[in-house]
CSV table of C-alpha atoms and ligand atoms in Angstrom, one decimal:
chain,number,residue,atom,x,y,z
A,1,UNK,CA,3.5,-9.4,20.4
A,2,UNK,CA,5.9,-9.0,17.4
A,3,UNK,CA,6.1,-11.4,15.0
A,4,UNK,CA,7.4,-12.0,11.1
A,5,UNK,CA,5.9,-13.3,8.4
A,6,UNK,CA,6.8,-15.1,5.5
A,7,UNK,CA,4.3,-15.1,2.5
A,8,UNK,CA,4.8,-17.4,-0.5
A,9,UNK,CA,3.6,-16.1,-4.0
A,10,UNK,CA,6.2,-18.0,-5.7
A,11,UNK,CA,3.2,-20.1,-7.4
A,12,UNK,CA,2.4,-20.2,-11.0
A,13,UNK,CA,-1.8,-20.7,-10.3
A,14,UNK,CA,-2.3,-22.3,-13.6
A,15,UNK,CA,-5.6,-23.4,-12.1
A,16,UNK,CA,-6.8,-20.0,-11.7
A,17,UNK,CA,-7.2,-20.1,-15.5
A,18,UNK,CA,-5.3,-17.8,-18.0
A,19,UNK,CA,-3.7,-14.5,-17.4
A,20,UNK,CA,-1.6,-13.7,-14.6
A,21,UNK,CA,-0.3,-15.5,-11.8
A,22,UNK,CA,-3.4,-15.8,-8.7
A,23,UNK,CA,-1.0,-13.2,-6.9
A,24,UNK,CA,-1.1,-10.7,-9.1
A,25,UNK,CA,-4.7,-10.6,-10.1
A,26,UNK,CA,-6.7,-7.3,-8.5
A,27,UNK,CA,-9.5,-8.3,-5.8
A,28,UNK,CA,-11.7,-5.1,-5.1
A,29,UNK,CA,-9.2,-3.2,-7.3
A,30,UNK,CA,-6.2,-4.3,-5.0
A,31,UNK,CA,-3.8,-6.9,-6.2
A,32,UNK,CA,-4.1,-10.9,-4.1
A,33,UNK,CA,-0.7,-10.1,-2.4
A,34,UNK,CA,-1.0,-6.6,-1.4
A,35,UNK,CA,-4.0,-7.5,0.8
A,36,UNK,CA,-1.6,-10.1,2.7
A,37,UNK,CA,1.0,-7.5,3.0
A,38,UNK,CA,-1.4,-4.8,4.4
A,39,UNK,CA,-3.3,-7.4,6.9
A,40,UNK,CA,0.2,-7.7,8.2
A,41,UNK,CA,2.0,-4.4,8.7
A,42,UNK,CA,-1.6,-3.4,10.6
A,43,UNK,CA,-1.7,-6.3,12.6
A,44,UNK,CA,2.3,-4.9,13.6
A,45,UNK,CA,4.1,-7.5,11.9
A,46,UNK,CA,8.2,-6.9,12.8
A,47,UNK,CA,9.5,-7.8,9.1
A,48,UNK,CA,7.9,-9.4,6.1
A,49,UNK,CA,9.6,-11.7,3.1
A,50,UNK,CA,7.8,-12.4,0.0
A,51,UNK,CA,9.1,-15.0,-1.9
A,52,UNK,CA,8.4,-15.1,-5.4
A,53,UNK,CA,9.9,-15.9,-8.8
A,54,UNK,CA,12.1,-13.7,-10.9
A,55,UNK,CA,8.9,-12.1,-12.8
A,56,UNK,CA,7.6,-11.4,-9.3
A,57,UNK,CA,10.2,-9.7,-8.1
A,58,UNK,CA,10.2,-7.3,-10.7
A,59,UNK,CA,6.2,-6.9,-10.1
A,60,UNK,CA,6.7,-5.9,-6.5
A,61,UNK,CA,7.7,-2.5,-6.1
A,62,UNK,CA,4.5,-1.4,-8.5
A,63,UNK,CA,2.4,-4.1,-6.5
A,64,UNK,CA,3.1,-2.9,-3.1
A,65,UNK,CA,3.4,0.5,-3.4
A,66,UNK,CA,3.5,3.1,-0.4
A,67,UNK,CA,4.0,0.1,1.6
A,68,UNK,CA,7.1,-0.7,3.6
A,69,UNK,CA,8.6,-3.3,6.1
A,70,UNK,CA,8.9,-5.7,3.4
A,71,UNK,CA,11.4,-7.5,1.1
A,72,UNK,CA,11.9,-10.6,-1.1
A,73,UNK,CA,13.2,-14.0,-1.2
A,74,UNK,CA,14.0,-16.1,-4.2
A,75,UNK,CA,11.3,-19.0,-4.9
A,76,UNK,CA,12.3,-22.3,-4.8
A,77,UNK,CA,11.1,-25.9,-7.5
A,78,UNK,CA,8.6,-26.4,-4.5
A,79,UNK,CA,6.7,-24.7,-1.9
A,80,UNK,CA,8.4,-26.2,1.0
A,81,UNK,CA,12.1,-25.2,-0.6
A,82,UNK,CA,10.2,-21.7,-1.3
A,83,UNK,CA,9.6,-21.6,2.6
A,84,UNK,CA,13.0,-22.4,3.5
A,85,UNK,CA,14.2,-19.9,1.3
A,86,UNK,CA,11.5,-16.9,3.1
A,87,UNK,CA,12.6,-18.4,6.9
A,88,UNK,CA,16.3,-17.7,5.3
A,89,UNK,CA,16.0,-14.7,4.6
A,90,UNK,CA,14.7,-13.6,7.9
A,91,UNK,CA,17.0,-11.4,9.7
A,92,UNK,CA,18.3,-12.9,13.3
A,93,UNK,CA,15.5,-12.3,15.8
A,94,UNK,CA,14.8,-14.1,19.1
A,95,UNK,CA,14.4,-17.6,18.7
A,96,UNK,CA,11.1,-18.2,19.9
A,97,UNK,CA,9.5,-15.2,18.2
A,98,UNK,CA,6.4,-16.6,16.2
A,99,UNK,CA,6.9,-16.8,12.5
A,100,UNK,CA,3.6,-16.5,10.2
A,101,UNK,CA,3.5,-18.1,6.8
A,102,UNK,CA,0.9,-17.7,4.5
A,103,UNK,CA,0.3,-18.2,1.1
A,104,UNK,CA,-0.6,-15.4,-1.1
A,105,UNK,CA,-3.6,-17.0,-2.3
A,106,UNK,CA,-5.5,-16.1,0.7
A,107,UNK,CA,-6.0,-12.5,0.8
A,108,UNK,CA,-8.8,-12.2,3.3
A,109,UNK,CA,-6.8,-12.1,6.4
A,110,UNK,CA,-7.8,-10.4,9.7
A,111,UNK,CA,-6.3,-8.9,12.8
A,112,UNK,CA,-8.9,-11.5,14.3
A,113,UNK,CA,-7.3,-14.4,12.8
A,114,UNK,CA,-4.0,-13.1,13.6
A,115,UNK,CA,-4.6,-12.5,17.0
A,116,UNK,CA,-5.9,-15.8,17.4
A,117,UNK,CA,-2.9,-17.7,16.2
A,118,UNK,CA,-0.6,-15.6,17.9
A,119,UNK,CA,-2.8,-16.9,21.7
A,120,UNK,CA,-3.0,-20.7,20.5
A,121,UNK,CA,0.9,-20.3,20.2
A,122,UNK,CA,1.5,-19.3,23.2
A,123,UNK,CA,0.6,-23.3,24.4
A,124,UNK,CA,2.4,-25.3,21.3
A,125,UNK,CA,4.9,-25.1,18.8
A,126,UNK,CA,2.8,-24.2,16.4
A,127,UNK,CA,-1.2,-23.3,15.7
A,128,UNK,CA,-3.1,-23.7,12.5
A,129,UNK,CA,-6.3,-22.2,11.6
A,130,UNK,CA,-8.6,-24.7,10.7
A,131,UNK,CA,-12.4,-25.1,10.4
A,132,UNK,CA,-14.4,-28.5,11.0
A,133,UNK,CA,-15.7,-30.0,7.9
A,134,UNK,CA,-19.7,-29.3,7.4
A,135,UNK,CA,-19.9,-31.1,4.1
A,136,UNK,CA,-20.7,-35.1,4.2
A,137,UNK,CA,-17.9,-36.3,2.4
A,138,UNK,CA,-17.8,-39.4,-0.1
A,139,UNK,CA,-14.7,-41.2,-1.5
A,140,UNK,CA,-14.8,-42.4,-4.8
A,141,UNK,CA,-12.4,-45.1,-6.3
A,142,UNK,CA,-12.2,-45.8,-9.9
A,143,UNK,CA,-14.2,-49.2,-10.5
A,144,UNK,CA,-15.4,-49.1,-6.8
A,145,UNK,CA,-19.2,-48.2,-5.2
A,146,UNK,CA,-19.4,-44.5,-3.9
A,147,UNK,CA,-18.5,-45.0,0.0
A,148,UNK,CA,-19.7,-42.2,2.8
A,149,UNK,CA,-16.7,-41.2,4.8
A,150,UNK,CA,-16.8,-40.0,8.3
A,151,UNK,CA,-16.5,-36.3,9.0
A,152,UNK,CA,-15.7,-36.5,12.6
A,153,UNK,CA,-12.5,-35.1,13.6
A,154,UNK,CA,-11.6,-33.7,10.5
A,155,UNK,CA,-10.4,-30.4,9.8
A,156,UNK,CA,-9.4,-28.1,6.9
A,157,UNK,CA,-6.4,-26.5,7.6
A,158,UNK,CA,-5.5,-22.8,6.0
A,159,UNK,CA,-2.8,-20.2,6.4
A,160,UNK,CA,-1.4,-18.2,7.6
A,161,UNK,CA,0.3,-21.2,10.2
A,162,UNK,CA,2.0,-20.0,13.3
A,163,UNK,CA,5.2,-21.2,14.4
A,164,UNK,CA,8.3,-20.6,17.0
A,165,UNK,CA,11.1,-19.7,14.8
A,166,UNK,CA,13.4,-22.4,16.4
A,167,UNK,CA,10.7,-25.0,15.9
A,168,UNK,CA,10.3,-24.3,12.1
A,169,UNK,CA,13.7,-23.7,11.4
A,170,UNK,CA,14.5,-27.5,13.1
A,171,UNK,CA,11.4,-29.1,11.2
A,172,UNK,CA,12.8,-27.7,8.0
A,173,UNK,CA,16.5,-28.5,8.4
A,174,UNK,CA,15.3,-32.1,9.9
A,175,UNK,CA,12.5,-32.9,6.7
A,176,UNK,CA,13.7,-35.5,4.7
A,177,UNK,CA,9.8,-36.8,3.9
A,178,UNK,CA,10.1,-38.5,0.2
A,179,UNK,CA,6.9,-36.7,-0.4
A,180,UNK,CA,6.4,-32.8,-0.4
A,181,UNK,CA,4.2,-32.0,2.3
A,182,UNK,CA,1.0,-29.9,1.9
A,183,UNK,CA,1.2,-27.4,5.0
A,184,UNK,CA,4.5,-26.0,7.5
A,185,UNK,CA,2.6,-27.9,10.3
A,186,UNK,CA,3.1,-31.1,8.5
A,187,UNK,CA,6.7,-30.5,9.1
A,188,UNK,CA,6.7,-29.6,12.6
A,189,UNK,CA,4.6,-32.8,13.1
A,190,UNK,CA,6.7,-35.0,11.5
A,191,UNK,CA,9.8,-33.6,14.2
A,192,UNK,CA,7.1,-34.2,17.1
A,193,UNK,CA,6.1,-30.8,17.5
A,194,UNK,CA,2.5,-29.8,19.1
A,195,UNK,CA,0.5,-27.8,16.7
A,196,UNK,CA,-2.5,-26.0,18.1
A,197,UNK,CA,-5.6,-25.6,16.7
A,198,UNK,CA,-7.1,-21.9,16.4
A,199,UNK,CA,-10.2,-20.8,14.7
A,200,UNK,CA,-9.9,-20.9,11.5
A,201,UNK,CA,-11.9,-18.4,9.2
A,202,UNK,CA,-14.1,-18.5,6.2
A,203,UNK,CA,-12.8,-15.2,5.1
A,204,UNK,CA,-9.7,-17.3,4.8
A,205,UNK,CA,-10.4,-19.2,1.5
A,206,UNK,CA,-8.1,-20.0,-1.1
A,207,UNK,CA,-8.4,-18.5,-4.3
A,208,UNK,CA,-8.2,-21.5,-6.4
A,209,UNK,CA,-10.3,-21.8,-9.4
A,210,UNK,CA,-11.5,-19.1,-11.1
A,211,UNK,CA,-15.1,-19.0,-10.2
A,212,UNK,CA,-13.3,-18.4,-6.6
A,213,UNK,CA,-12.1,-14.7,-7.7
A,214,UNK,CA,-15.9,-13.6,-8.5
A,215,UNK,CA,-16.5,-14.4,-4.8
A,216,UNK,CA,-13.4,-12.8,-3.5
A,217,UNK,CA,-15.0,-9.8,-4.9
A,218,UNK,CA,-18.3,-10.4,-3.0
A,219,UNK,CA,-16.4,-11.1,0.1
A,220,UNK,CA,-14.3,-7.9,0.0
A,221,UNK,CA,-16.0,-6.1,1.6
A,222,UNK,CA,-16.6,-8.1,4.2
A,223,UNK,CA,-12.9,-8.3,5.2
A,224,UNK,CA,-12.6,-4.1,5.9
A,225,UNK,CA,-14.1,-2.2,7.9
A,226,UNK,CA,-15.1,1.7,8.0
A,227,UNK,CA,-13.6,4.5,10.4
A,228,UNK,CA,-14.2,7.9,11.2
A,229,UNK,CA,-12.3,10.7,12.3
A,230,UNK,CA,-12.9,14.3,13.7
A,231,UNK,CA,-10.5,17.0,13.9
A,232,UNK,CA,-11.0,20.4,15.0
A,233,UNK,CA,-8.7,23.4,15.0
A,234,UNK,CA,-8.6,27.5,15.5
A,235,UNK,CA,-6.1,29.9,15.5
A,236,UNK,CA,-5.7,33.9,16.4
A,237,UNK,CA,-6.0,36.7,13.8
A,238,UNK,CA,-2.7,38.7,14.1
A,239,UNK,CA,-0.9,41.1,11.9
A,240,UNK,CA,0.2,40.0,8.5
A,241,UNK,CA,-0.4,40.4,4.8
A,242,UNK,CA,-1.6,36.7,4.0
A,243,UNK,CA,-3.2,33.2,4.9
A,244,UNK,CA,-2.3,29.8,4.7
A,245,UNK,CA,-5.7,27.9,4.3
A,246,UNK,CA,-6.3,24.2,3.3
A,247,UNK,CA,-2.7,25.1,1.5
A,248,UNK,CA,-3.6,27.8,-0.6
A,249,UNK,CA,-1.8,30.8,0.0
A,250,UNK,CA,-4.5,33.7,0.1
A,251,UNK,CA,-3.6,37.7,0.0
A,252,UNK,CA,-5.5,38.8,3.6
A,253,UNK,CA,-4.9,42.0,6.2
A,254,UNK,CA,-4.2,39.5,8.7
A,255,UNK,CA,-2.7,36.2,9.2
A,256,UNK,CA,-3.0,33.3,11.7
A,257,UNK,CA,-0.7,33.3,14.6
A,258,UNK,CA,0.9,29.8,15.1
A,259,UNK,CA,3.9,27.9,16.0
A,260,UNK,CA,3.8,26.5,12.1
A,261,UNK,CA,1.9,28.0,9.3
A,262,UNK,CA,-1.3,27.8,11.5
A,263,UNK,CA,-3.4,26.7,8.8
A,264,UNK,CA,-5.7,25.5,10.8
A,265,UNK,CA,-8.1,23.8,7.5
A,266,UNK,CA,-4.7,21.8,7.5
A,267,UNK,CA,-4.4,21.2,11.0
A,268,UNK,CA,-8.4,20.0,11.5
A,269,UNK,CA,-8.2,17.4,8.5
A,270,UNK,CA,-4.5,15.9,10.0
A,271,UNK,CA,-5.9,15.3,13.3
A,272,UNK,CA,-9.1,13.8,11.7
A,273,UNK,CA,-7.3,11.1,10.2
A,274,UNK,CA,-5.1,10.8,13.0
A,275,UNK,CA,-8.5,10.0,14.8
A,276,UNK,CA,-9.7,7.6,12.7
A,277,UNK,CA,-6.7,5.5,12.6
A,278,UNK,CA,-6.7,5.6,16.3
A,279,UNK,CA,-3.0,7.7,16.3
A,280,UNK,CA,-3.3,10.7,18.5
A,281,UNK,CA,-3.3,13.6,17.7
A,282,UNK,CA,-1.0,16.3,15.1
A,283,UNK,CA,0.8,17.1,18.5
A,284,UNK,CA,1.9,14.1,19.0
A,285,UNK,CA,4.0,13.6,16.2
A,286,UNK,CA,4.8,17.2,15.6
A,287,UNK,CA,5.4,18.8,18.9
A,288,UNK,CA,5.6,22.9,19.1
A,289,UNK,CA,7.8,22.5,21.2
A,290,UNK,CA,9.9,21.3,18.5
A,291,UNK,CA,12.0,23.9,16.7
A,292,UNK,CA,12.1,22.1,13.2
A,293,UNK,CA,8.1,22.9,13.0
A,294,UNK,CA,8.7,26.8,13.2
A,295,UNK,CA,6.6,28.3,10.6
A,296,UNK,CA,6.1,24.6,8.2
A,297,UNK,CA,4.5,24.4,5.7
A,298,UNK,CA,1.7,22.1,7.0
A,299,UNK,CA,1.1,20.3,4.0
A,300,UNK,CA,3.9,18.3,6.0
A,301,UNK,CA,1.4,17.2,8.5
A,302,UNK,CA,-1.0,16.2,6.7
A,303,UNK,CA,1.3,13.5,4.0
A,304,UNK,CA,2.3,11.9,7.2
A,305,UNK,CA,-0.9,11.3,8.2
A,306,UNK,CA,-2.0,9.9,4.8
A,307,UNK,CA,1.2,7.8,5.3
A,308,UNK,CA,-0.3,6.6,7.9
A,309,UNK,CA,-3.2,5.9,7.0
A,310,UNK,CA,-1.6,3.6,4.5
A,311,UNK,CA,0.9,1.7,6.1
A,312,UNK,CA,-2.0,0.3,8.0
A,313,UNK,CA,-3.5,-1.0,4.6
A,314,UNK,CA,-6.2,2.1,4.9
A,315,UNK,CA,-7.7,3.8,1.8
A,316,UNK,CA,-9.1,7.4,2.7
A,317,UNK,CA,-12.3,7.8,1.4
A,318,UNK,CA,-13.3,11.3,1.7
A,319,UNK,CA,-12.8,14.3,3.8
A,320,UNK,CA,-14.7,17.3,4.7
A,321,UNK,CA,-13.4,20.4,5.9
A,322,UNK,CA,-15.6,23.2,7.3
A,323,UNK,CA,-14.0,26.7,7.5
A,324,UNK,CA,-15.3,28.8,10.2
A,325,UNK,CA,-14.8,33.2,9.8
A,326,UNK,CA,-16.5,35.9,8.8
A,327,UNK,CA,-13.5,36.8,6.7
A,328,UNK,CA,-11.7,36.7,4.6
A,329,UNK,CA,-14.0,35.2,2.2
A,330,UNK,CA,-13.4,31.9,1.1
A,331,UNK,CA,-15.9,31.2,-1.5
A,332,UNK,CA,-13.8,32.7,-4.4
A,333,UNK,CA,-11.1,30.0,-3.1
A,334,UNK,CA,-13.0,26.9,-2.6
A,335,UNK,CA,-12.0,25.4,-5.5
A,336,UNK,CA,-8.1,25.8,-5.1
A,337,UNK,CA,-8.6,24.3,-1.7
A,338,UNK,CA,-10.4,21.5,-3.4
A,339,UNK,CA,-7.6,20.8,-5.7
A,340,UNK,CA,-5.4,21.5,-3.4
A,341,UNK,CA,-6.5,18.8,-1.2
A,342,UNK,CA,-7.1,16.3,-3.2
A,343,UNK,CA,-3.0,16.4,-5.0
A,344,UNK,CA,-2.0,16.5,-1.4
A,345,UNK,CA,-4.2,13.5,-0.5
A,346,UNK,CA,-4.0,11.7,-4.0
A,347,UNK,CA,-7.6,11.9,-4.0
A,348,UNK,CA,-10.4,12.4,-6.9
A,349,UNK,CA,-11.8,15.7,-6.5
A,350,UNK,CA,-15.1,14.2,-5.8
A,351,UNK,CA,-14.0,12.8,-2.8
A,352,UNK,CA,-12.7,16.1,-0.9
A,353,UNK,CA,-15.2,19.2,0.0
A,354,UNK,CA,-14.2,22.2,1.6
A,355,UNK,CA,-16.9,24.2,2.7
A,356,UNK,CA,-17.1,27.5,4.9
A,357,UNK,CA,-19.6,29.2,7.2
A,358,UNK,CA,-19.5,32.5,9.6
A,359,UNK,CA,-21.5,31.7,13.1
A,360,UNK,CA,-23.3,35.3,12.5
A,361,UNK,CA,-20.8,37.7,14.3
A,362,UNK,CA,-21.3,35.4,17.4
A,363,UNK,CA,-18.0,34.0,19.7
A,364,UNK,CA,-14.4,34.3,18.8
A,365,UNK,CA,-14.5,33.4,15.1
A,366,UNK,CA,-17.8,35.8,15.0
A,367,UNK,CA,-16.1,39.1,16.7
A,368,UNK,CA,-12.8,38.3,14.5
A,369,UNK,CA,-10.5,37.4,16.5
A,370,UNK,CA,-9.7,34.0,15.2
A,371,UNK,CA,-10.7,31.5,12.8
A,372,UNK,CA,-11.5,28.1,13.6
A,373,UNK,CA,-11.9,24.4,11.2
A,374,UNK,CA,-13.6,21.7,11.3
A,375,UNK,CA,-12.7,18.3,9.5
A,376,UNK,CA,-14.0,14.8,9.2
A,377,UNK,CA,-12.9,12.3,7.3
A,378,UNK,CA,-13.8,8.2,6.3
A,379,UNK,CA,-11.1,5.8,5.9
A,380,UNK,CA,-11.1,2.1,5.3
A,381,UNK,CA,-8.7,-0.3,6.5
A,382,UNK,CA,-8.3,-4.0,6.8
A,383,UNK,CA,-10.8,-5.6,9.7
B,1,MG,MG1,-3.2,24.3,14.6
């Protein structure tokens, strides 16, 4: 189901203590908003405003890097004037398309809790995440005895809150409440709209005070998870005076016979992190069929899978390529494939390995007449 979203990082987050803005602070490395963004764009969001201040605006290119599908909205005095600025700026879509809006604060957010919004939705005008309260609570008036409060039916409420667009746009336009309210549901309430209940999530926590950002760093972790992919490739020795091999251009009495370049080290590690990220495979995107692919450079291939790989909020975290011949030999070129690699990728060298073996004059690769790759790769993207 497509759906916007509308994040608000317009906030100052003086509470946070000193420094910068809660939004901008790095979590695991990773700025509070960009994790927002990312959960998002993987979870296939259909367009994405970010309102935020002047300062912020500026910030955002650097913040969200690589990452598209997104643009900004000019913050408003309060957060409910910041929303209605975000909902503005939302290009015309169908009116009952769910809109998302989240605040920045929360950067844990999961395809899970997504998903789970988007079902409750389908019943009401609106669905909230929200977990029940565990903790006895007490109130506490000045001058008066401590009182126990009854937990029952109580919920905490988080973000990001799902809405139909028509609904929210209605409940804006139609708030005149002399107080600000706290949450969007509180506005569709107040216009007699059903709001939904859906799971809400610990992972979901707001980064407040500053002891909250020490665990946001234990917790990061806990909001990714690890994939694998495999690729293997192999092309036929023909004549020619040169190789193309993990992009390194090496001086050979043959060359590999392919629609492209047919390096095939290339070719492996693309459709290895086209496997992990669960996007077919390097013919696919690049058919042979197609005449624009004669004899490129496959370097090509391989960025747009790292592109990829990113605009679902992934981070590749190594690869390993295994070349397969008997020759030519690829030892004295290891370390140019290496490099090469890794400037491709953006990658520390430490993170990329090429290695090579011969299968002892056994099979095709073994009698010469082709040479064959093998690739795996790790990547990490949002849960
Ligand atoms: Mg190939």
């Amino acid at each position: 189901m497509t759906f916007s979203a509308v994040i608000v990082a317009a906030g100052s987050g003086t509470r946070a203590g000193p420094g910068q803005a809660k939004q901008w602070r790095l979590v695991a490395g990773k700025p509070v908003l960009r994790w927002s963004v990312e959960a998002f764009l993987a979870a296939g969001a259909s367009e994405i405003v970010i309102v935020t201040s002047e300062d912020g605006e500026l910030a955002l290119p650097e913040t969200l890097g690589g990452l598209s599908g997104w643009r900004s909205a000019p913050g408003g005095a309060t957060r409910a004037l910041s929303v209605r600025s975000g909902l503005a700026a939302l290009s015309d879509r169908p009116a009952d398309e769910p809109v998302l809006v989240h605040d920045a604060a929360r950067p844990f957010l999961t395809r899970g809790a997504i998903d789970g919004l988007l079902a409750a939705l389908a019943e009401a005008d609106g669905a909230i995440p929200a977990l029940p309260v565990a903790d006895t609570l007490k109130r506490a008036e000045p001058g008066a005895d401590l009182m126990t409060t009854s937990r029952d039916n109580l919920w905490r409420a988080q973000t990001p809150q799902a809405f139909r667009r028509d609904k929210l746009l209605a409940a804006y336009a139609a708030w005149t409440g002399a107080t600000e309210p706290t949450d969007d549901a509180q506005v569709v309430e107040a216009i007699g709209g059903r709001v939904a209940i859906a799971p809400g999530d610990p992972l979901l926590m707001k980064l407040t005070y500053p002891e909250d950002f020490a665990m946001a760093e234990r917790l990061a972790g806990a909001a990714r998870i690890t994939r694998v992919g495999q690729g293997f490739d192999a092309h036929r020795w023909g004549p020619g005076e040169s190789v193309s091999l993990c992009g390194v251009e090496i001086a050979h009495d043959e060359t590999l016979i392919g629609h492209s370049d047919a390096d095939a080290g290339l070719h492996a590690l693309t459709d290895a992190l086209l496997g992990a990220i669960g996007e077919g495979d390097i013919g696919d995107h690049f058919p042979p069929t197609d005449p624009q692919w004669k004899g490129a450079a496959s370097d090509k291939f391989l960025i747009h899978a790292a592109d990829l790989v990113r605009a679902k909020g992934g981070v590749i975290v190594n690869v390993d390529v295994t070349l397969i011949c008997e020759r030519p030999k690829i030892k004295p070129h290891r370390a140019a494939m290496r490099e090469r690699l890794a400037e491709i990728l953006s990658l520390p060298l430490d993170r990329v390995s090429v290695k090579a073996t011969t299968t002892e004059k056994m099979g095709f690769t073994g009698r010469g007449e082709g040479l064959a790759a093998q690739a795996v790769v790790s990547v990490e993207t949002p849960a």
